[in-house]
JSON list of C-alpha atoms in Angstrom, two decimals:
[
{"chain": "A", "resi": 1465, "resn": "MET", "atom": "CA", "xyz": [-23.22, -32.76, -32.98]},
{"chain": "A", "resi": 1466, "resn": "THR", "atom": "CA", "xyz": [-19.70, -31.39, -33.39]},
{"chain": "A", "resi": 1467, "resn": "THR", "atom": "CA", "xyz": [-18.23, -28.33, -31.92]},
{"chain": "A", "resi": 1468, "resn": "SER", "atom": "CA", "xyz": [-15.22, -26.58, -33.28]},
{"chain": "A", "resi": 1469, "resn": "THR", "atom": "CA", "xyz": [-12.68, -25.19, -30.94]},
{"chain": "A", "resi": 1470, "resn": "THR", "atom": "CA", "xyz": [-9.91, -22.91, -31.87]},
{"chain": "A", "resi": 1471, "resn": "ALA", "atom": "CA", "xyz": [-6.66, -23.25, -30.06]},
{"chain": "A", "resi": 1472, "resn": "LYS", "atom": "CA", "xyz": [-5.80, -20.10, -28.25]},
{"chain": "A", "resi": 1473, "resn": "SER", "atom": "CA", "xyz": [-2.13, -19.26, -28.14]},
{"chain": "A", "resi": 1474, "resn": "PRO", "atom": "CA", "xyz": [-0.69, -18.16, -24.80]},
{"chain": "A", "resi": 1475, "resn": "PRO", "atom": "CA", "xyz": [-0.34, -14.40, -24.30]},
{"chain": "A", "resi": 1476, "resn": "THR", "atom": "CA", "xyz": [3.00, -12.76, -24.98]},
{"chain": "A", "resi": 1477, "resn": "LEU", "atom": "CA", "xyz": [4.80, -10.48, -22.52]},
{"chain": "A", "resi": 1478, "resn": "ASP", "atom": "CA", "xyz": [3.66, -7.44, -24.51]},
{"chain": "A", "resi": 1479, "resn": "ASP", "atom": "CA", "xyz": [0.04, -8.67, -24.45]},
{"chain": "A", "resi": 1480, "resn": "ILE", "atom": "CA", "xyz": [0.16, -8.99, -20.69]},
{"chain": "A", "resi": 1481, "resn": "PHE", "atom": "CA", "xyz": [1.97, -5.70, -19.99]},
{"chain": "A", "resi": 1482, "resn": "THR", "atom": "CA", "xyz": [-0.50, -3.66, -22.03]},
{"chain": "A", "resi": 1483, "resn": "ARG", "atom": "CA", "xyz": [-3.56, -4.92, -20.16]},
{"chain": "A", "resi": 1484, "resn": "PRO", "atom": "CA", "xyz": [-4.95, -2.95, -17.20]},
{"chain": "A", "resi": 1485, "resn": "ALA", "atom": "CA", "xyz": [-3.28, -3.79, -13.90]},
{"chain": "A", "resi": 1486, "resn": "GLU", "atom": "CA", "xyz": [-6.67, -4.23, -12.21]},
{"chain": "A", "resi": 1487, "resn": "GLU", "atom": "CA", "xyz": [-7.15, -7.47, -14.15]},
{"chain": "A", "resi": 1488, "resn": "PHE", "atom": "CA", "xyz": [-4.31, -9.18, -12.34]},
{"chain": "A", "resi": 1489, "resn": "GLY", "atom": "CA", "xyz": [-4.27, -8.45, -8.61]},
{"chain": "A", "resi": 1490, "resn": "ASN", "atom": "CA", "xyz": [-1.13, -10.09, -7.26]},
{"chain": "A", "resi": 1491, "resn": "ASP", "atom": "CA", "xyz": [-0.88, -12.77, -9.92]},
{"chain": "A", "resi": 1492, "resn": "PRO", "atom": "CA", "xyz": [2.46, -14.59, -9.38]},
{"chain": "A", "resi": 1493, "resn": "THR", "atom": "CA", "xyz": [2.70, -15.33, -13.12]},
{"chain": "A", "resi": 1494, "resn": "VAL", "atom": "CA", "xyz": [2.56, -11.64, -13.96]},
{"chain": "A", "resi": 1495, "resn": "GLU", "atom": "CA", "xyz": [5.10, -10.87, -11.25]},
{"chain": "A", "resi": 1496, "resn": "ALA", "atom": "CA", "xyz": [7.45, -13.51, -12.67]},
{"chain": "A", "resi": 1497, "resn": "LEU", "atom": "CA", "xyz": [7.00, -12.17, -16.22]},
{"chain": "A", "resi": 1498, "resn": "TRP", "atom": "CA", "xyz": [7.63, -8.64, -14.99]},
{"chain": "A", "resi": 1499, "resn": "ALA", "atom": "CA", "xyz": [10.82, -9.78, -13.24]},
{"chain": "A", "resi": 1500, "resn": "ILE", "atom": "CA", "xyz": [12.02, -11.41, -16.48]},
{"chain": "A", "resi": 1501, "resn": "LYS", "atom": "CA", "xyz": [11.34, -8.27, -18.50]},
{"chain": "A", "resi": 1502, "resn": "ALA", "atom": "CA", "xyz": [12.97, -5.99, -15.88]},
{"chain": "A", "resi": 1503, "resn": "GLY", "atom": "CA", "xyz": [16.01, -8.26, -15.74]},
{"chain": "A", "resi": 1504, "resn": "GLU", "atom": "CA", "xyz": [16.31, -8.27, -19.53]},
{"chain": "A", "resi": 1505, "resn": "HIS", "atom": "CA", "xyz": [16.08, -4.46, -19.60]},
{"chain": "A", "resi": 1506, "resn": "ALA", "atom": "CA", "xyz": [18.77, -4.16, -16.92]},
{"chain": "A", "resi": 1507, "resn": "GLU", "atom": "CA", "xyz": [21.11, -6.52, -18.78]},
{"chain": "A", "resi": 1508, "resn": "VAL", "atom": "CA", "xyz": [20.66, -4.69, -22.10]},
{"chain": "A", "resi": 1509, "resn": "TYR", "atom": "CA", "xyz": [21.15, -1.28, -20.50]},
{"chain": "A", "resi": 1510, "resn": "PHE", "atom": "CA", "xyz": [24.29, -2.36, -18.63]},
{"chain": "A", "resi": 1511, "resn": "ASN", "atom": "CA", "xyz": [25.76, -3.92, -21.79]},
{"chain": "A", "resi": 1512, "resn": "ILE", "atom": "CA", "xyz": [25.17, -0.63, -23.61]},
{"chain": "A", "resi": 1513, "resn": "LEU", "atom": "CA", "xyz": [26.91, 1.28, -20.79]},
{"chain": "A", "resi": 1514, "resn": "CYS", "atom": "CA", "xyz": [29.86, -1.08, -21.19]},
{"chain": "A", "resi": 1515, "resn": "ALA", "atom": "CA", "xyz": [30.06, -0.43, -24.94]},
{"chain": "A", "resi": 1516, "resn": "VAL", "atom": "CA", "xyz": [29.17, 3.25, -25.47]},
{"chain": "A", "resi": 1517, "resn": "ASP", "atom": "CA", "xyz": [30.30, 6.54, -23.96]},
{"chain": "A", "resi": 1518, "resn": "PRO", "atom": "CA", "xyz": [27.37, 7.27, -21.61]},
{"chain": "A", "resi": 1519, "resn": "LYS", "atom": "CA", "xyz": [27.46, 10.99, -22.47]},
{"chain": "A", "resi": 1520, "resn": "LEU", "atom": "CA", "xyz": [26.50, 10.06, -26.05]},
{"chain": "A", "resi": 1521, "resn": "LEU", "atom": "CA", "xyz": [23.74, 7.66, -25.04]},
{"chain": "A", "resi": 1522, "resn": "LYS", "atom": "CA", "xyz": [20.15, 8.61, -25.90]},
{"chain": "A", "resi": 1523, "resn": "LEU", "atom": "CA", "xyz": [17.57, 6.79, -23.76]},
{"chain": "A", "resi": 1524, "resn": "THR", "atom": "CA", "xyz": [14.38, 8.41, -25.10]},
{"chain": "A", "resi": 1525, "resn": "PRO", "atom": "CA", "xyz": [13.38, 11.10, -27.60]},
{"chain": "A", "resi": 1526, "resn": "HIS", "atom": "CA", "xyz": [12.68, 13.27, -24.53]},
{"chain": "A", "resi": 1527, "resn": "ASP", "atom": "CA", "xyz": [16.06, 13.05, -22.76]},
{"chain": "A", "resi": 1528, "resn": "GLU", "atom": "CA", "xyz": [16.68, 16.81, -22.58]},
{"chain": "A", "resi": 1529, "resn": "ILE", "atom": "CA", "xyz": [13.23, 17.55, -21.17]},
{"chain": "A", "resi": 1530, "resn": "ILE", "atom": "CA", "xyz": [13.52, 14.76, -18.59]},
{"chain": "A", "resi": 1531, "resn": "TYR", "atom": "CA", "xyz": [17.03, 15.77, -17.51]},
{"chain": "A", "resi": 1532, "resn": "THR", "atom": "CA", "xyz": [16.26, 19.50, -17.34]},
{"chain": "A", "resi": 1533, "resn": "SER", "atom": "CA", "xyz": [13.04, 18.88, -15.38]},
{"chain": "A", "resi": 1534, "resn": "PHE", "atom": "CA", "xyz": [14.86, 16.52, -13.04]},
{"chain": "A", "resi": 1535, "resn": "ARG", "atom": "CA", "xyz": [17.66, 18.98, -12.28]},
{"chain": "A", "resi": 1536, "resn": "ASN", "atom": "CA", "xyz": [15.17, 21.85, -11.88]},
{"chain": "A", "resi": 1537, "resn": "GLU", "atom": "CA", "xyz": [13.15, 19.84, -9.38]},
{"chain": "A", "resi": 1538, "resn": "PHE", "atom": "CA", "xyz": [16.06, 18.02, -7.69]},
{"chain": "A", "resi": 1539, "resn": "PRO", "atom": "CA", "xyz": [19.09, 20.33, -8.19]},
{"chain": "A", "resi": 1540, "resn": "ASP", "atom": "CA", "xyz": [21.16, 18.94, -5.30]},
{"chain": "A", "resi": 1541, "resn": "MET", "atom": "CA", "xyz": [20.27, 15.27, -5.52]},
{"chain": "A", "resi": 1542, "resn": "LYS", "atom": "CA", "xyz": [23.33, 13.03, -5.52]},
{"chain": "A", "resi": 1543, "resn": "VAL", "atom": "CA", "xyz": [22.92, 10.43, -8.25]},
{"chain": "A", "resi": 1544, "resn": "ASP", "atom": "CA", "xyz": [26.13, 8.42, -7.92]},
{"chain": "A", "resi": 1545, "resn": "ILE", "atom": "CA", "xyz": [24.93, 6.44, -4.91]},
{"chain": "A", "resi": 1546, "resn": "ILE", "atom": "CA", "xyz": [21.21, 6.26, -4.21]},
{"chain": "A", "resi": 1547, "resn": "ASN", "atom": "CA", "xyz": [19.88, 5.17, -0.85]},
{"chain": "A", "resi": 1548, "resn": "GLU", "atom": "CA", "xyz": [16.65, 3.26, -1.52]},
{"chain": "A", "resi": 1549, "resn": "ASN", "atom": "CA", "xyz": [15.13, 4.11, 1.87]},
{"chain": "A", "resi": 1550, "resn": "GLU", "atom": "CA", "xyz": [15.76, 7.83, 1.38]},
{"chain": "A", "resi": 1551, "resn": "LEU", "atom": "CA", "xyz": [14.47, 7.78, -2.20]},
{"chain": "A", "resi": 1552, "resn": "LYS", "atom": "CA", "xyz": [11.30, 5.99, -1.13]},
{"chain": "A", "resi": 1553, "resn": "SER", "atom": "CA", "xyz": [10.70, 8.01, 2.03]},
{"chain": "A", "resi": 1554, "resn": "PRO", "atom": "CA", "xyz": [7.25, 9.63, 2.36]},
{"chain": "A", "resi": 1555, "resn": "GLU", "atom": "CA", "xyz": [8.80, 13.08, 1.83]},
{"chain": "A", "resi": 1556, "resn": "GLN", "atom": "CA", "xyz": [10.60, 12.04, -1.33]},
{"chain": "A", "resi": 1557, "resn": "LYS", "atom": "CA", "xyz": [7.55, 10.20, -2.66]},
{"chain": "A", "resi": 1558, "resn": "GLU", "atom": "CA", "xyz": [5.59, 13.46, -2.32]},
{"chain": "A", "resi": 1559, "resn": "LYS", "atom": "CA", "xyz": [8.26, 15.30, -4.32]},
{"chain": "A", "resi": 1560, "resn": "TRP", "atom": "CA", "xyz": [8.60, 12.61, -6.97]},
{"chain": "A", "resi": 1561, "resn": "ARG", "atom": "CA", "xyz": [4.89, 11.98, -7.53]},
{"chain": "A", "resi": 1562, "resn": "PRO", "atom": "CA", "xyz": [4.19, 15.25, -9.44]},
{"chain": "A", "resi": 1563, "resn": "PHE", "atom": "CA", "xyz": [7.48, 14.89, -11.34]},
{"chain": "A", "resi": 1564, "resn": "CYS", "atom": "CA", "xyz": [6.49, 11.41, -12.51]},
{"chain": "A", "resi": 1565, "resn": "GLU", "atom": "CA", "xyz": [2.93, 12.43, -13.37]},
{"chain": "A", "resi": 1566, "resn": "ASN", "atom": "CA", "xyz": [4.25, 15.25, -15.59]},
{"chain": "A", "resi": 1567, "resn": "PHE", "atom": "CA", "xyz": [5.60, 12.56, -17.91]},
{"chain": "A", "resi": 1568, "resn": "LYS", "atom": "CA", "xyz": [2.47, 10.39, -17.97]},
{"chain": "A", "resi": 1569, "resn": "THR", "atom": "CA", "xyz": [1.63, 11.38, -21.56]},
{"chain": "A", "resi": 1570, "resn": "VAL", "atom": "CA", "xyz": [5.23, 11.98, -22.66]},
{"chain": "A", "resi": 1571, "resn": "VAL", "atom": "CA", "xyz": [7.12, 8.79, -21.78]},
{"chain": "A", "resi": 1572, "resn": "GLU", "atom": "CA", "xyz": [5.64, 5.44, -22.76]},
{"chain": "A", "resi": 1573, "resn": "ASN", "atom": "CA", "xyz": [5.23, 3.13, -19.76]},
{"chain": "A", "resi": 1574, "resn": "TYR", "atom": "CA", "xyz": [6.43, 5.95, -17.49]},
{"chain": "A", "resi": 1575, "resn": "SER", "atom": "CA", "xyz": [5.38, 4.05, -14.35]},
{"chain": "A", "resi": 1576, "resn": "PHE", "atom": "CA", "xyz": [6.64, 0.59, -15.37]},
{"chain": "A", "resi": 1577, "resn": "GLY", "atom": "CA", "xyz": [8.78, -0.95, -12.63]},
{"chain": "A", "resi": 1578, "resn": "THR", "atom": "CA", "xyz": [12.45, -0.72, -13.63]},
{"chain": "A", "resi": 1579, "resn": "LEU", "atom": "CA", "xyz": [15.60, -1.82, -11.86]},
{"chain": "A", "resi": 1580, "resn": "LEU", "atom": "CA", "xyz": [17.94, 0.95, -10.73]},
{"chain": "A", "resi": 1581, "resn": "ARG", "atom": "CA", "xyz": [21.50, 0.40, -9.51]},
{"chain": "A", "resi": 1582, "resn": "ALA", "atom": "CA", "xyz": [22.08, 1.92, -6.07]},
{"chain": "A", "resi": 1583, "resn": "ASP", "atom": "CA", "xyz": [25.79, 2.51, -6.73]},
{"chain": "A", "resi": 1584, "resn": "CYS", "atom": "CA", "xyz": [26.39, 3.57, -10.32]},
{"chain": "A", "resi": 1585, "resn": "LYS", "atom": "CA", "xyz": [29.97, 2.25, -10.25]},
{"chain": "A", "resi": 1586, "resn": "GLU", "atom": "CA", "xyz": [28.70, -1.32, -9.83]},
{"chain": "A", "resi": 1587, "resn": "ASP", "atom": "CA", "xyz": [26.79, -3.86, -11.91]},
{"chain": "A", "resi": 1588, "resn": "TYR", "atom": "CA", "xyz": [23.19, -4.91, -11.27]},
{"chain": "A", "resi": 1589, "resn": "SER", "atom": "CA", "xyz": [22.99, -7.38, -8.39]},
{"chain": "A", "resi": 1590, "resn": "GLU", "atom": "CA", "xyz": [20.49, -8.27, -5.70]},
{"chain": "A", "resi": 1591, "resn": "SER", "atom": "CA", "xyz": [22.29, -6.03, -3.20]},
{"chain": "A", "resi": 1592, "resn": "ASN", "atom": "CA", "xyz": [22.84, -3.15, -5.67]},
{"chain": "A", "resi": 1593, "resn": "SER", "atom": "CA", "xyz": [19.42, -2.94, -7.34]},
{"chain": "A", "resi": 1594, "resn": "PHE", "atom": "CA", "xyz": [15.92, -1.88, -6.46]},
{"chain": "A", "resi": 1595, "resn": "ILE", "atom": "CA", "xyz": [12.68, -1.12, -8.28]},
{"chain": "A", "resi": 1596, "resn": "VAL", "atom": "CA", "xyz": [11.65, 2.40, -9.30]},
{"chain": "A", "resi": 1597, "resn": "PRO", "atom": "CA", "xyz": [9.16, 3.75, -11.84]},
{"chain": "A", "resi": 1598, "resn": "ARG", "atom": "CA", "xyz": [10.63, 3.97, -15.36]},
{"chain": "A", "resi": 1599, "resn": "ILE", "atom": "CA", "xyz": [10.59, 7.80, -15.38]},
{"chain": "A", "resi": 1600, "resn": "GLN", "atom": "CA", "xyz": [12.57, 7.89, -12.13]},
{"chain": "A", "resi": 1601, "resn": "PHE", "atom": "CA", "xyz": [15.10, 5.45, -13.62]},
{"chain": "A", "resi": 1602, "resn": "LEU", "atom": "CA", "xyz": [15.36, 7.62, -16.74]},
{"chain": "A", "resi": 1603, "resn": "ALA", "atom": "CA", "xyz": [15.84, 10.85, -14.78]},
{"chain": "A", "resi": 1604, "resn": "ILE", "atom": "CA", "xyz": [18.56, 9.40, -12.55]},
{"chain": "A", "resi": 1605, "resn": "GLU", "atom": "CA", "xyz": [20.36, 7.51, -15.32]},
{"chain": "A", "resi": 1606, "resn": "LEU", "atom": "CA", "xyz": [20.27, 10.54, -17.64]},
{"chain": "A", "resi": 1607, "resn": "ALA", "atom": "CA", "xyz": [21.90, 12.57, -14.86]},
{"chain": "A", "resi": 1608, "resn": "ARG", "atom": "CA", "xyz": [24.47, 9.83, -14.27]},
{"chain": "A", "resi": 1609, "resn": "ASN", "atom": "CA", "xyz": [25.26, 9.72, -18.00]},
{"chain": "A", "resi": 1610, "resn": "LYS", "atom": "CA", "xyz": [25.40, 13.49, -18.60]},
{"chain": "A", "resi": 1611, "resn": "GLU", "atom": "CA", "xyz": [27.30, 14.26, -15.40]},
{"chain": "A", "resi": 1612, "resn": "GLY", "atom": "CA", "xyz": [29.94, 11.57, -15.95]},
{"chain": "A", "resi": 1613, "resn": "TYR", "atom": "CA", "xyz": [29.02, 9.18, -13.13]},
{"chain": "A", "resi": 1614, "resn": "ASN", "atom": "CA", "xyz": [28.60, 6.20, -15.48]},
{"chain": "A", "resi": 1615, "resn": "ASP", "atom": "CA", "xyz": [31.90, 6.83, -17.31]},
{"chain": "A", "resi": 1616, "resn": "ALA", "atom": "CA", "xyz": [33.89, 4.27, -15.31]},
{"chain": "A", "resi": 1617, "resn": "ILE", "atom": "CA", "xyz": [31.54, 1.41, -16.21]},
{"chain": "A", "resi": 1618, "resn": "ARG", "atom": "CA", "xyz": [33.12, 0.92, -19.66]},
{"chain": "A", "resi": 1619, "resn": "THR", "atom": "CA", "xyz": [36.64, 0.54, -18.37]},
{"chain": "A", "resi": 1620, "resn": "LYS", "atom": "CA", "xyz": [35.71, -1.42, -15.27]},
{"chain": "A", "resi": 1621, "resn": "PHE", "atom": "CA", "xyz": [33.39, -3.98, -16.88]},
{"chain": "A", "resi": 1622, "resn": "LYS", "atom": "CA", "xyz": [34.09, -3.97, -20.65]},
{"chain": "A", "resi": 1623, "resn": "ALA", "atom": "CA", "xyz": [36.61, -6.81, -20.58]},
{"chain": "A", "resi": 1624, "resn": "SER", "atom": "CA", "xyz": [34.43, -9.02, -18.39]},
{"chain": "A", "resi": 1625, "resn": "LYS", "atom": "CA", "xyz": [31.19, -8.58, -20.38]}
]
């Protein structure tokens, strides 16, 4: 008696990231793959900031809606330097939660963990980066771009990248 087996190819990053989170628990493989993808995203985004005028940069088809909603909800929020502890305080989480949920059906992967630079004048590094939901990253980075806070990146880092 013979049995045929088909070789199953390993899952890709996209295969894994589209599956329900409940399937994984705290799987270290998934965490490592997420870290790779987040790092790649950060590197690509920073390279774009070094090459293009941030005011002209389009991050999503919904940039205007995201930016306007962000500034309506958080009109006085400083975006040049973000304190992670303040941003993730219980009070701020309560304010951000409805903002983020408003984009659940608008922005693909709105809650995907994304690296945000604490100080927008600096590159991504262990001491200058922390994880936020993608929609929070988009809102803050759109404000940084539109309000001129990311302008210095091109001149400061262009030659070294």
